[in-house]
XYZ file of C-alpha atoms in Angstrom:
678
model
C 1.966 32.495 63.488
C 3.117 31.127 60.149
C 1.677 32.684 57.042
C 1.096 29.307 55.418
C -0.958 30.763 52.592
C 2.067 32.373 50.923
C 2.370 31.352 47.303
C 5.618 31.685 45.391
C 6.415 30.746 41.848
C 9.902 32.251 41.721
C 12.603 29.747 40.762
C 15.203 29.311 43.476
C 12.893 30.235 46.359
C 11.105 27.760 48.574
C 7.404 27.565 47.892
C 6.611 27.759 51.593
C 9.126 30.264 52.906
C 7.942 31.044 56.412
C 6.434 34.444 57.118
C 5.241 35.191 60.628
C 2.998 37.944 61.957
C 4.986 39.912 64.539
C 1.831 41.702 65.716
C 0.216 38.472 66.923
C 2.387 38.348 70.031
C 1.936 42.071 70.573
C -1.857 41.570 70.671
C -1.457 38.973 73.421
C 1.295 40.450 75.597
C 2.250 43.729 77.210
C 3.610 46.441 74.923
C 5.410 47.978 77.893
C 7.101 44.673 78.670
C 8.172 44.421 75.046
C 9.660 47.930 75.092
C 11.528 47.409 78.394
C 12.891 43.920 77.777
C 16.623 43.183 77.675
C 18.198 44.373 74.438
C 21.678 43.002 73.701
C 22.470 42.977 69.951
C 25.764 41.745 68.474
C 27.329 44.445 66.247
C 29.969 44.135 63.523
C 33.056 42.406 64.968
C 32.090 43.477 68.454
C 32.306 47.175 67.534
C 31.776 49.434 70.541
C 28.812 51.771 70.515
C 29.758 55.173 69.178
C 28.319 58.286 70.812
C 27.168 61.234 68.740
C 30.079 63.293 70.087
C 32.658 60.622 69.204
C 31.248 60.179 65.709
C 31.103 63.912 65.002
C 34.636 64.402 66.365
C 35.947 61.619 64.124
C 34.311 63.273 61.107
C 35.571 66.788 61.874
C 39.118 65.626 62.636
C 39.421 63.341 59.631
C 42.249 64.063 57.221
C 39.733 64.154 54.379
C 37.617 66.931 55.897
C 40.703 68.870 56.997
C 41.969 68.809 53.409
C 38.620 69.917 51.962
C 38.257 72.636 54.621
C 41.639 74.145 53.675
C 40.795 73.871 49.980
C 37.475 75.697 50.420
C 39.126 78.380 52.563
C 41.602 79.097 49.747
C 38.864 79.084 47.086
C 36.521 81.417 48.989
C 39.022 83.623 50.783
C 37.650 82.592 54.198
C 39.684 81.453 57.156
C 40.067 77.742 57.850
C 38.423 78.274 61.241
C 35.364 79.900 59.645
C 34.946 77.007 57.209
C 35.392 74.530 60.071
C 32.662 76.299 62.051
C 30.369 76.019 59.053
C 31.154 72.298 58.882
C 30.288 72.001 62.592
C 26.920 73.644 61.902
C 26.209 71.233 59.037
C 27.097 68.276 61.243
C 24.920 69.529 64.084
C 21.947 69.764 61.704
C 22.715 66.368 60.191
C 23.870 63.952 62.861
C 21.834 61.277 64.590
C 21.690 60.940 68.373
C 20.703 57.284 68.742
C 19.654 56.467 72.306
C 18.231 53.199 73.579
C 15.690 54.976 75.783
C 14.069 56.580 72.754
C 14.150 53.283 70.876
C 12.150 51.809 73.748
C 9.716 54.733 73.623
C 9.290 54.241 69.879
C 8.806 50.483 70.327
C 6.022 51.073 72.849
C 4.288 53.752 70.753
C 4.660 51.979 67.427
C 3.247 48.732 68.834
C 0.059 50.632 69.690
C -0.099 52.374 66.317
C 0.689 49.322 64.161
C -1.961 47.217 65.911
C -4.525 49.877 65.009
C -3.405 50.248 61.400
C -2.595 46.714 60.228
C -4.215 43.322 60.602
C -0.710 41.836 60.478
C 2.932 42.629 59.747
C 4.495 39.545 58.190
C 8.251 39.052 58.075
C 10.401 36.228 56.697
C 12.352 34.607 59.513
C 14.863 33.080 57.113
C 15.798 36.546 55.873
C 16.193 37.810 59.434
C 18.428 34.847 60.252
C 20.628 35.646 57.250
C 20.831 39.267 58.388
C 21.739 38.194 61.920
C 24.618 36.112 60.551
C 25.846 38.925 58.275
C 25.962 41.759 60.837
C 28.933 40.465 62.909
C 30.986 39.698 59.769
C 31.096 43.012 57.890
C 29.376 46.389 57.612
C 25.728 45.968 56.592
C 23.737 48.385 54.431
C 19.951 47.972 54.637
C 18.294 49.093 51.407
C 14.479 49.087 51.600
C 12.116 50.309 48.924
C 10.195 53.474 49.833
C 6.422 53.595 49.431
C 5.233 55.118 52.715
C 6.468 57.116 55.678
C 5.832 53.937 57.681
C 8.910 52.426 55.965
C 11.042 54.664 58.155
C 9.763 53.057 61.376
C 9.046 49.441 60.585
C 12.570 48.103 60.021
C 13.914 49.563 63.292
C 10.861 48.115 65.059
C 11.517 44.644 63.624
C 15.233 44.722 64.445
C 14.509 45.822 68.022
C 11.986 42.981 68.359
C 14.575 40.409 67.228
C 17.522 41.822 69.210
C 19.449 43.055 66.167
C 21.406 46.350 66.075
C 19.224 49.384 65.416
C 20.206 51.060 62.117
C 21.099 54.682 61.587
C 18.792 55.947 58.865
C 19.192 58.605 56.180
C 16.116 60.871 56.275
C 15.039 64.073 54.550
C 15.815 67.233 56.521
C 12.151 68.443 56.503
C 11.422 65.737 59.093
C 13.938 67.402 61.413
C 11.730 70.511 61.443
C 8.793 68.668 63.016
C 8.577 69.851 66.615
C 9.258 67.070 69.132
C 8.800 64.358 66.461
C 11.947 65.405 64.601
C 14.039 65.092 67.757
C 12.467 61.743 68.701
C 13.339 60.415 65.242
C 16.895 61.771 65.567
C 17.282 59.949 68.894
C 15.869 56.834 67.262
C 18.673 56.787 64.702
C 17.717 59.282 61.976
C 20.345 61.524 60.427
C 19.037 64.302 58.245
C 20.087 65.164 54.699
C 19.139 68.247 52.713
C 17.181 67.454 49.580
C 18.807 70.106 47.414
C 22.576 69.972 47.998
C 23.536 71.170 44.530
C 27.213 72.096 44.246
C 27.740 72.836 47.953
C 31.224 71.352 48.211
C 31.475 71.547 52.005
C 28.085 69.906 52.569
C 28.988 67.058 50.233
C 32.298 66.587 52.047
C 30.707 66.522 55.525
C 27.929 64.146 54.439
C 30.342 61.862 52.601
C 32.765 61.618 55.534
C 29.880 61.114 57.974
C 28.478 58.200 55.982
C 31.909 56.644 55.348
C 32.795 56.858 59.046
C 29.603 54.994 59.963
C 30.445 52.286 57.425
C 34.082 51.986 58.541
C 33.274 51.794 62.244
C 30.364 49.401 61.771
C 28.752 50.139 65.159
C 25.296 50.015 63.495
C 23.839 49.026 60.130
C 23.239 51.945 57.787
C 19.800 52.236 56.189
C 18.973 54.394 53.185
C 16.552 54.506 50.283
C 18.425 53.982 47.036
C 15.418 55.403 45.137
C 16.018 58.675 46.980
C 12.363 59.618 47.356
C 9.072 58.056 48.356
C 7.473 56.724 45.194
C 4.174 58.481 44.509
C 3.274 55.941 41.830
C 4.055 52.850 43.992
C 6.463 51.518 41.376
C 10.225 51.537 41.624
C 12.104 54.742 40.905
C 15.409 55.052 39.073
C 18.109 54.701 41.750
C 20.027 57.754 42.923
C 23.774 57.158 43.084
C 25.140 59.787 45.496
C 24.652 57.859 48.743
C 25.545 54.603 46.989
C 28.967 56.027 46.069
C 29.515 57.074 49.695
C 28.714 53.696 51.259
C 30.830 51.767 48.727
C 33.923 53.977 48.821
C 35.371 52.413 52.030
C 35.397 49.063 50.209
C 36.823 50.490 46.988
C 39.661 52.075 49.016
C 40.330 48.888 50.985
C 39.258 50.387 54.337
C 36.863 47.462 54.936
C 37.229 43.912 53.643
C 33.645 43.642 52.394
C 30.219 45.276 52.633
C 26.905 43.433 52.654
C 23.993 45.030 50.794
C 20.627 43.780 52.050
C 17.576 44.469 49.846
C 14.390 44.852 51.886
C 11.007 44.634 50.162
C 8.134 46.326 52.008
C 4.725 45.526 50.511
C 1.412 47.063 51.563
C -2.136 45.884 50.947
C -3.063 49.541 51.288
C -0.762 52.555 51.650
C -1.507 55.095 54.376
C -0.834 58.087 52.103
C -2.932 56.820 49.194
C -5.350 59.769 49.265
C -2.410 62.165 48.773
C -0.621 60.239 46.018
C -2.946 60.965 43.101
C -3.452 64.592 44.098
C 0.302 65.187 44.270
C 0.633 63.713 40.775
C -2.077 66.103 39.569
C -0.275 69.177 40.876
C -1.633 69.538 44.415
C 1.253 70.611 46.635
C 2.591 67.976 49.004
C 1.688 68.852 52.628
C 4.654 70.135 54.623
C 5.936 67.693 57.231
C 4.871 69.061 60.628
C 3.805 67.804 64.024
C 0.370 69.421 63.645
C -0.019 67.767 60.258
C 0.776 64.439 61.884
C -1.835 65.031 64.581
C -4.441 66.039 61.997
C -3.644 62.847 60.109
C -4.461 60.804 63.220
C -7.799 59.945 61.603
C -5.886 57.288 59.652
C -5.891 55.288 62.892
C -9.589 54.686 62.300
C -8.922 53.015 58.945
C -7.950 49.442 58.055
C -4.804 49.079 55.943
C -4.718 45.299 55.732
C -1.412 43.455 55.862
C 2.173 44.589 55.476
C 4.902 42.187 54.320
C 8.573 42.889 55.033
C 10.877 40.559 53.125
C 14.579 40.696 54.050
C 16.467 39.558 50.968
C 19.702 37.632 50.583
C 22.682 39.753 51.777
C 24.816 40.491 48.714
C 28.599 40.745 48.990
C 30.024 43.843 47.306
C 33.373 42.052 47.146
C 31.894 39.221 45.087
C 29.575 41.349 42.958
C 32.251 43.868 41.980
C 34.824 41.304 40.839
C 35.782 42.093 37.263
C 33.766 45.329 37.313
C 36.243 47.645 39.007
C 40.016 47.737 39.445
C 40.467 48.792 43.074
C 44.226 49.190 42.688
C 43.610 52.600 41.110
C 42.718 53.883 44.600
C 46.249 53.081 45.777
C 47.661 55.781 43.497
C 46.244 58.596 45.632
C 46.338 58.841 49.460
C 43.062 57.542 50.901
C 42.344 60.778 52.745
C 42.404 62.948 49.619
C 39.274 63.540 47.532
C 39.144 61.484 44.356
C 36.942 61.944 41.349
C 34.839 58.910 40.520
C 36.206 57.145 37.462
C 33.877 56.029 34.665
C 34.539 52.450 35.768
C 33.517 53.214 39.375
C 30.404 55.076 38.247
C 29.408 52.160 36.026
C 29.944 49.648 38.852
C 27.969 51.736 41.379
C 25.123 52.241 38.896
C 24.997 48.519 38.154
C 24.893 47.643 41.862
C 22.169 50.237 42.553
C 19.960 48.922 39.740
C 20.613 45.364 40.904
C 19.388 46.273 44.392
C 16.168 47.818 43.101
C 15.490 44.712 41.009
C 16.141 42.572 44.110
C 13.604 44.684 46.016
C 11.063 44.099 43.250
C 11.683 40.359 43.166
C 11.158 40.157 46.913
C 7.901 42.122 46.923
C 4.616 40.382 47.781
C 1.662 41.155 45.502
C -1.808 41.516 46.986
C -5.006 40.329 45.262
C -5.947 43.985 44.826
C -2.841 44.654 42.687
C -3.997 41.956 40.254
C -7.588 43.225 40.341
C -6.345 46.747 39.547
C -4.466 45.386 36.511
C -7.674 43.799 35.232
C -9.935 46.777 36.010
C -7.717 49.222 34.120
C -7.994 47.162 30.952
C -11.391 48.880 30.649
C -12.045 52.495 29.587
C -12.391 54.877 32.539
C -15.862 55.993 31.418
C -17.000 52.380 31.491
C -15.570 51.861 34.974
C -17.402 54.880 36.364
C -20.719 54.708 34.523
C -21.417 51.071 33.618
C -18.961 49.234 35.803
C -17.427 45.808 35.170
C -19.346 42.603 35.793
C -18.142 40.911 38.995
C -17.961 37.516 37.275
C -15.794 38.957 34.514
C -13.483 40.645 37.025
C -13.196 37.391 38.960
C -12.340 35.334 35.871
C -9.807 37.914 34.718
C -8.121 38.146 38.131
C -7.854 34.367 38.569
C -6.430 34.050 35.045
C -3.906 36.787 35.861
C -2.992 35.059 39.127
C -1.984 31.947 37.169
C 0.004 34.047 34.704
C 1.747 36.003 37.514
C 2.756 32.809 39.319
C 4.058 31.416 36.040
C 6.147 34.582 35.626
C 7.672 34.143 39.104
C 5.561 36.506 41.212
C 5.126 36.095 44.952
C 1.474 36.434 45.964
C -0.308 37.020 49.231
C -3.397 34.980 48.350
C -5.041 32.941 51.159
C -5.189 29.333 50.004
C -7.897 28.115 52.402
C -10.393 30.898 51.636
C -12.879 30.890 48.717
C -11.506 32.994 45.864
C -14.599 35.199 45.722
C -14.187 35.974 49.435
C -10.544 36.950 48.936
C -11.524 39.381 46.208
C -14.518 40.728 48.157
C -12.256 41.459 51.146
C -9.819 43.281 48.852
C -12.684 45.332 47.425
C -13.854 46.238 50.926
C -10.344 47.332 51.925
C -10.305 49.705 48.925
C -13.920 50.815 49.125
C -12.856 54.466 48.899
C -12.090 53.978 45.194
C -14.273 51.032 44.063
C -17.742 49.795 44.987
C -19.849 46.803 44.051
C -23.470 47.341 43.094
C -25.879 44.991 41.334
C -23.165 42.504 40.461
C -20.984 45.181 38.868
C -17.829 46.928 40.095
C -17.636 50.709 39.679
C -14.821 53.213 40.022
C -15.675 55.798 42.710
C -14.897 59.458 42.161
C -14.449 61.897 45.026
C -17.660 63.485 46.255
C -17.922 67.247 46.025
C -18.769 69.221 49.198
C -22.477 70.026 49.569
C -23.355 73.450 48.219
C -20.272 73.859 46.063
C -20.752 75.360 42.621
C -21.070 72.952 39.655
C -17.711 71.694 38.509
C -16.302 72.615 35.099
C -15.470 69.960 32.480
C -11.766 70.447 33.249
C -12.396 69.903 36.975
C -14.377 66.786 36.083
C -11.334 65.436 34.225
C -9.131 66.001 37.284
C -11.655 64.282 39.580
C -11.756 61.230 37.355
C -7.997 61.270 36.923
C -7.540 61.172 40.718
C -9.555 57.949 40.933
C -7.803 56.376 37.931
C -4.329 57.271 39.217
C -5.114 55.781 42.619
C -6.110 52.440 41.073
C -3.133 52.680 38.699
C -0.747 53.026 41.645
C -1.788 49.590 42.907
C -1.527 48.181 39.376
C 1.999 49.588 39.310
C 2.967 47.360 42.237
C 2.693 44.370 39.882
C 4.209 45.827 36.702
C 7.760 44.616 37.356
C 6.469 41.045 36.954
C 5.069 41.686 33.490
C 7.103 44.527 31.992
C 9.646 42.540 29.924
C 7.100 40.087 28.442
C 4.846 43.112 27.804
C 7.636 44.873 25.891
C 8.143 41.774 23.761
C 4.386 41.656 23.084
C 4.464 45.337 22.047
C 7.528 44.696 19.847
C 5.784 41.842 18.001
C 2.604 43.866 17.509
C 4.285 47.125 16.458
C 6.972 45.783 14.145
C 4.827 42.968 12.642
C 8.103 41.056 12.547
C 8.967 37.562 13.746
C 12.755 37.902 13.395
C 14.614 37.723 16.696
C 17.161 40.396 15.771
C 14.473 42.899 14.749
C 12.376 42.189 17.829
C 15.439 42.549 20.056
C 16.231 45.932 18.465
C 12.725 47.234 19.190
C 12.733 45.654 22.669
C 16.034 47.460 23.423
C 14.526 50.723 22.171
C 11.537 50.291 24.509
C 13.822 49.614 27.465
C 15.839 52.696 26.586
C 12.907 55.067 26.296
C 11.061 53.671 29.337
C 14.093 53.340 31.624
C 12.743 56.145 33.834
C 9.437 54.289 34.202
C 10.849 50.840 34.926
C 14.167 49.701 36.361
C 16.380 47.572 34.128
C 19.870 46.404 35.042
C 22.343 48.109 32.654
C 23.781 45.877 29.948
C 21.144 43.174 30.310
C 18.841 43.930 27.373
C 19.698 40.691 25.565
C 19.189 38.584 28.704
C 15.918 40.390 29.475
C 14.753 39.711 25.919
C 15.598 36.003 26.172
C 13.839 35.747 29.547
C 10.763 37.430 28.065
C 10.776 34.927 25.195
C 11.105 32.074 27.674
C 8.219 33.287 29.859
C 5.877 33.809 26.910
C 6.829 30.414 25.525
C 6.220 28.827 28.930
C 2.654 30.172 29.063
C 1.977 29.176 25.454
C 1.828 32.717 24.051
C 4.700 32.339 21.562
C 6.697 29.732 19.708
C 10.428 30.271 19.367
C 13.291 29.089 17.185
C 16.877 30.260 16.798
C 15.842 32.895 14.278
C 12.186 33.660 15.039
C 9.608 34.404 17.725
C 6.055 33.761 16.551
C 2.836 34.624 18.340
C 0.572 31.608 18.811
C -3.190 31.635 18.332
C -3.666 30.316 21.871
C -1.623 33.184 23.310
C -3.611 36.109 21.903
C -5.322 36.775 25.251
C -1.963 36.936 27.011
C -0.184 39.183 24.515
C -3.221 41.457 24.177
C -3.406 41.846 27.969
C 0.321 42.555 28.245
C 0.203 45.191 25.499
C -2.669 46.902 27.305
C -0.560 47.124 30.480
C 2.007 49.245 28.617
C -0.480 51.254 26.553
C -1.017 54.059 29.124
C 2.723 54.734 29.102
C 2.901 54.734 25.301
C -0.130 57.037 25.033
C 1.236 59.425 27.671
C 4.611 59.657 25.949
C 2.901 60.351 22.619
C 0.995 63.261 24.219
C 4.286 64.820 25.322
C 5.766 64.266 21.863
C 2.748 65.995 20.307
C 3.167 68.988 22.599
C 6.896 69.360 21.912
C 6.370 69.048 18.158
C 3.942 71.987 18.137
C 5.138 74.900 16.042
C 5.514 77.376 18.911
C 7.546 75.084 21.149
C 11.291 75.449 20.652
C 12.718 76.518 24.013
C 10.762 75.879 27.213
C 11.209 75.809 30.970
C 10.233 72.956 33.270
C 7.693 75.256 34.963
C 5.990 75.790 31.580
C 6.312 72.170 30.478
C 4.169 70.324 33.042
C 1.114 72.687 32.932
C 1.272 72.833 29.113
C 1.307 69.046 28.729
C -1.470 68.704 31.323
C -3.561 71.274 29.440
C -3.086 69.440 26.129
C -3.955 66.084 27.716
C -7.100 67.582 29.295
C -8.169 69.020 25.935
C -7.625 65.683 24.191
C -9.563 63.806 26.886
C -12.514 66.218 26.653
C -12.547 65.904 22.857
C -12.541 62.107 23.066
C -9.192 61.764 21.249
C -7.413 60.513 24.374
C -8.696 58.026 26.954
C -5.554 57.852 29.081
C -5.872 59.847 32.296
C -2.355 58.851 33.320
C -1.059 61.413 30.813
C -2.020 64.018 33.446
C 0.519 62.655 35.937
C 3.405 65.043 36.596
C 5.731 62.110 37.345
C 4.959 60.583 33.965
C 5.577 63.902 32.213
C 8.917 64.436 33.986
C 9.971 60.886 33.141
C 9.360 61.614 29.455
C 11.499 64.733 29.706
C 14.310 62.750 31.368
C 14.132 60.116 28.622
C 14.287 62.750 25.887
C 17.285 64.398 27.556
C 19.079 61.065 27.672
C 18.204 60.348 24.016
C 19.355 63.872 23.031
C 15.992 64.838 21.574
C 15.980 67.619 24.168
C 19.050 69.478 25.424
C 19.430 71.484 28.608
C 20.598 75.071 28.132
C 23.540 75.617 30.467
C 23.287 79.412 30.446
C 19.717 79.529 31.689
C 19.062 80.775 35.240
C 16.151 78.361 35.499
C 15.984 74.934 33.896
C 15.366 75.599 30.200
C 15.441 73.122 27.343
C 15.702 73.176 23.566
C 13.835 70.641 21.412
C 15.553 68.761 18.593
C 12.385 68.164 16.587
C 13.981 65.897 14.018
C 15.216 63.543 16.759
C 11.879 63.772 18.546
C 9.889 62.881 15.414
C 12.176 59.920 14.809
C 11.506 58.598 18.330
C 7.778 59.167 17.830
C 7.875 57.310 14.495
C 9.786 54.379 16.012
C 7.314 54.066 18.883
C 4.333 54.127 16.531
C 5.938 51.611 14.126
C 6.346 53.976 11.181
C 10.083 53.239 10.943
C 10.776 49.661 9.780
C 12.630 47.488 12.312
C 15.451 46.964 9.803
C 16.325 50.678 10.059
C 15.976 50.610 13.816
C 18.667 47.941 14.085
C 21.277 50.474 12.946
C 20.515 52.838 15.868
C 18.311 51.150 18.472
C 18.854 53.867 21.078
C 16.928 56.394 18.954
C 19.727 58.962 18.768
C 20.393 60.695 15.468
């Protein structure tokens, strides 16, 4: 069935791109018949299927791995045979064992599960058609975003349904330890990668050759998460480049003519793991992946998770994208089978492509009404949300206003067009009733209930309880932030600098992108274009007036710029809390283990005293992002001699960054060093 209610305001995309619900047919026909039907996909250039044994043999006998094996044997004093045996063990732990019988089993089981969990799984047929045309022409790399463990299953399920080759999928090795389930996933195409590889030269060599062999042979698409990890905040993570280097190297070395990168945007009305997300951010240990844990989590089958949208983006040619960004002739200077260090040019090209793919994922994502409602709700103080609530009429007006703004900024929305707006919002509220409730015409934030008979909670425990609710709502707000982040940074620049000059605003805008580049994904080298696009969007909605030299806030646009500034305020406040902690007299050298609890303690103290109203400052991901930014800006340096990760604070550099962010340093001075380094 067509999803005719899809709205899109993104230039270059059809307003009525067809999305269909693949579960509709499954609700009407036999799941067993679906699983046992004829499956005859067309692989890359008619490539023959490759058994696990053949693939592993090709990896172990490759000239590259033979060279590295001999090199390691010399370095460690081991025999070549001993190193080769170790490589065999790594490969045995790692390799997939894709079998059609297990794909059929998964298709049958997943049909049952998905029909219980979701009211619909909507996919864009046009994107699938593009993928179908790309697969026979060159190796295809599927690059989905990663918000839920369901991501791992849904793409294979869709490709099986539409008779497309099943991908082999990079997965974390903890999944392999799940009894029965780990082996089923392996036989459904998963290959397992250790999370902490470090400087293990042999493991890197085996993994690299394994991935490159899959790409060269092209018997199946390769799927991996460029963000590396499941996002606990539901916003995009900074891309990891290790796997990206591996999949692109066969093209750089001329072993394949081209590679197609396919961004896949998976959007959820409600995420299955939502109850865990906030607690993980507040320091509760992530549950270990296990079969028993999966069975205990079966209660999720009783819940409603709304709709899922899977948007297959335009396949992007690496050959075309990399023109002018890398000189591939340099790879002819060294035999292909010998290890080569990545040049600065190659690293820059790979980083650019990885960031481009994450931005493509964001642009293809489908926003739910609840994401917009969360943006509006969090414009209010948390105490107000819990105690007084927000008037339903006010929330409705704010959400509908934001819907118009989001469409004007190019967002894609899942908003039913034939349903009264109040009903759409009421349904979204009901779907998320675990965190919000409506009572007496007002919407309240719901905190977790304490078990009956438990002792009274302390003030600090009360802060954590409230933070859990705030962070859960914030995660759904985060799904929409990519739409607003650049205009919001321009709004912050105008407000903080009190300047109207384009050059001064651009300098502050570039500084904000630099310091928040672990929070939001920006394509390297595009600050000026992002700034101009932000100016254009704010001008389009009437928030600013522009000339060649100036950008001026208009009276009619105060609501827009005020709203956009408020979207970024939790990040600014959280960063300032970390700055305050690191500027304390006793903090000079610290470890990462000390850092997170110390910042959380300071934030809790400030919240209890009423000096801070931002519960997001308690998030461990936020705190680690600040540390990464300060390392990059050289306000903090890592001590190489330390056994554990220890850091030294450059307080002069840190205070300068703090002063820039708060507007104490005039924009004219900022223009001389917009990246905040001393």
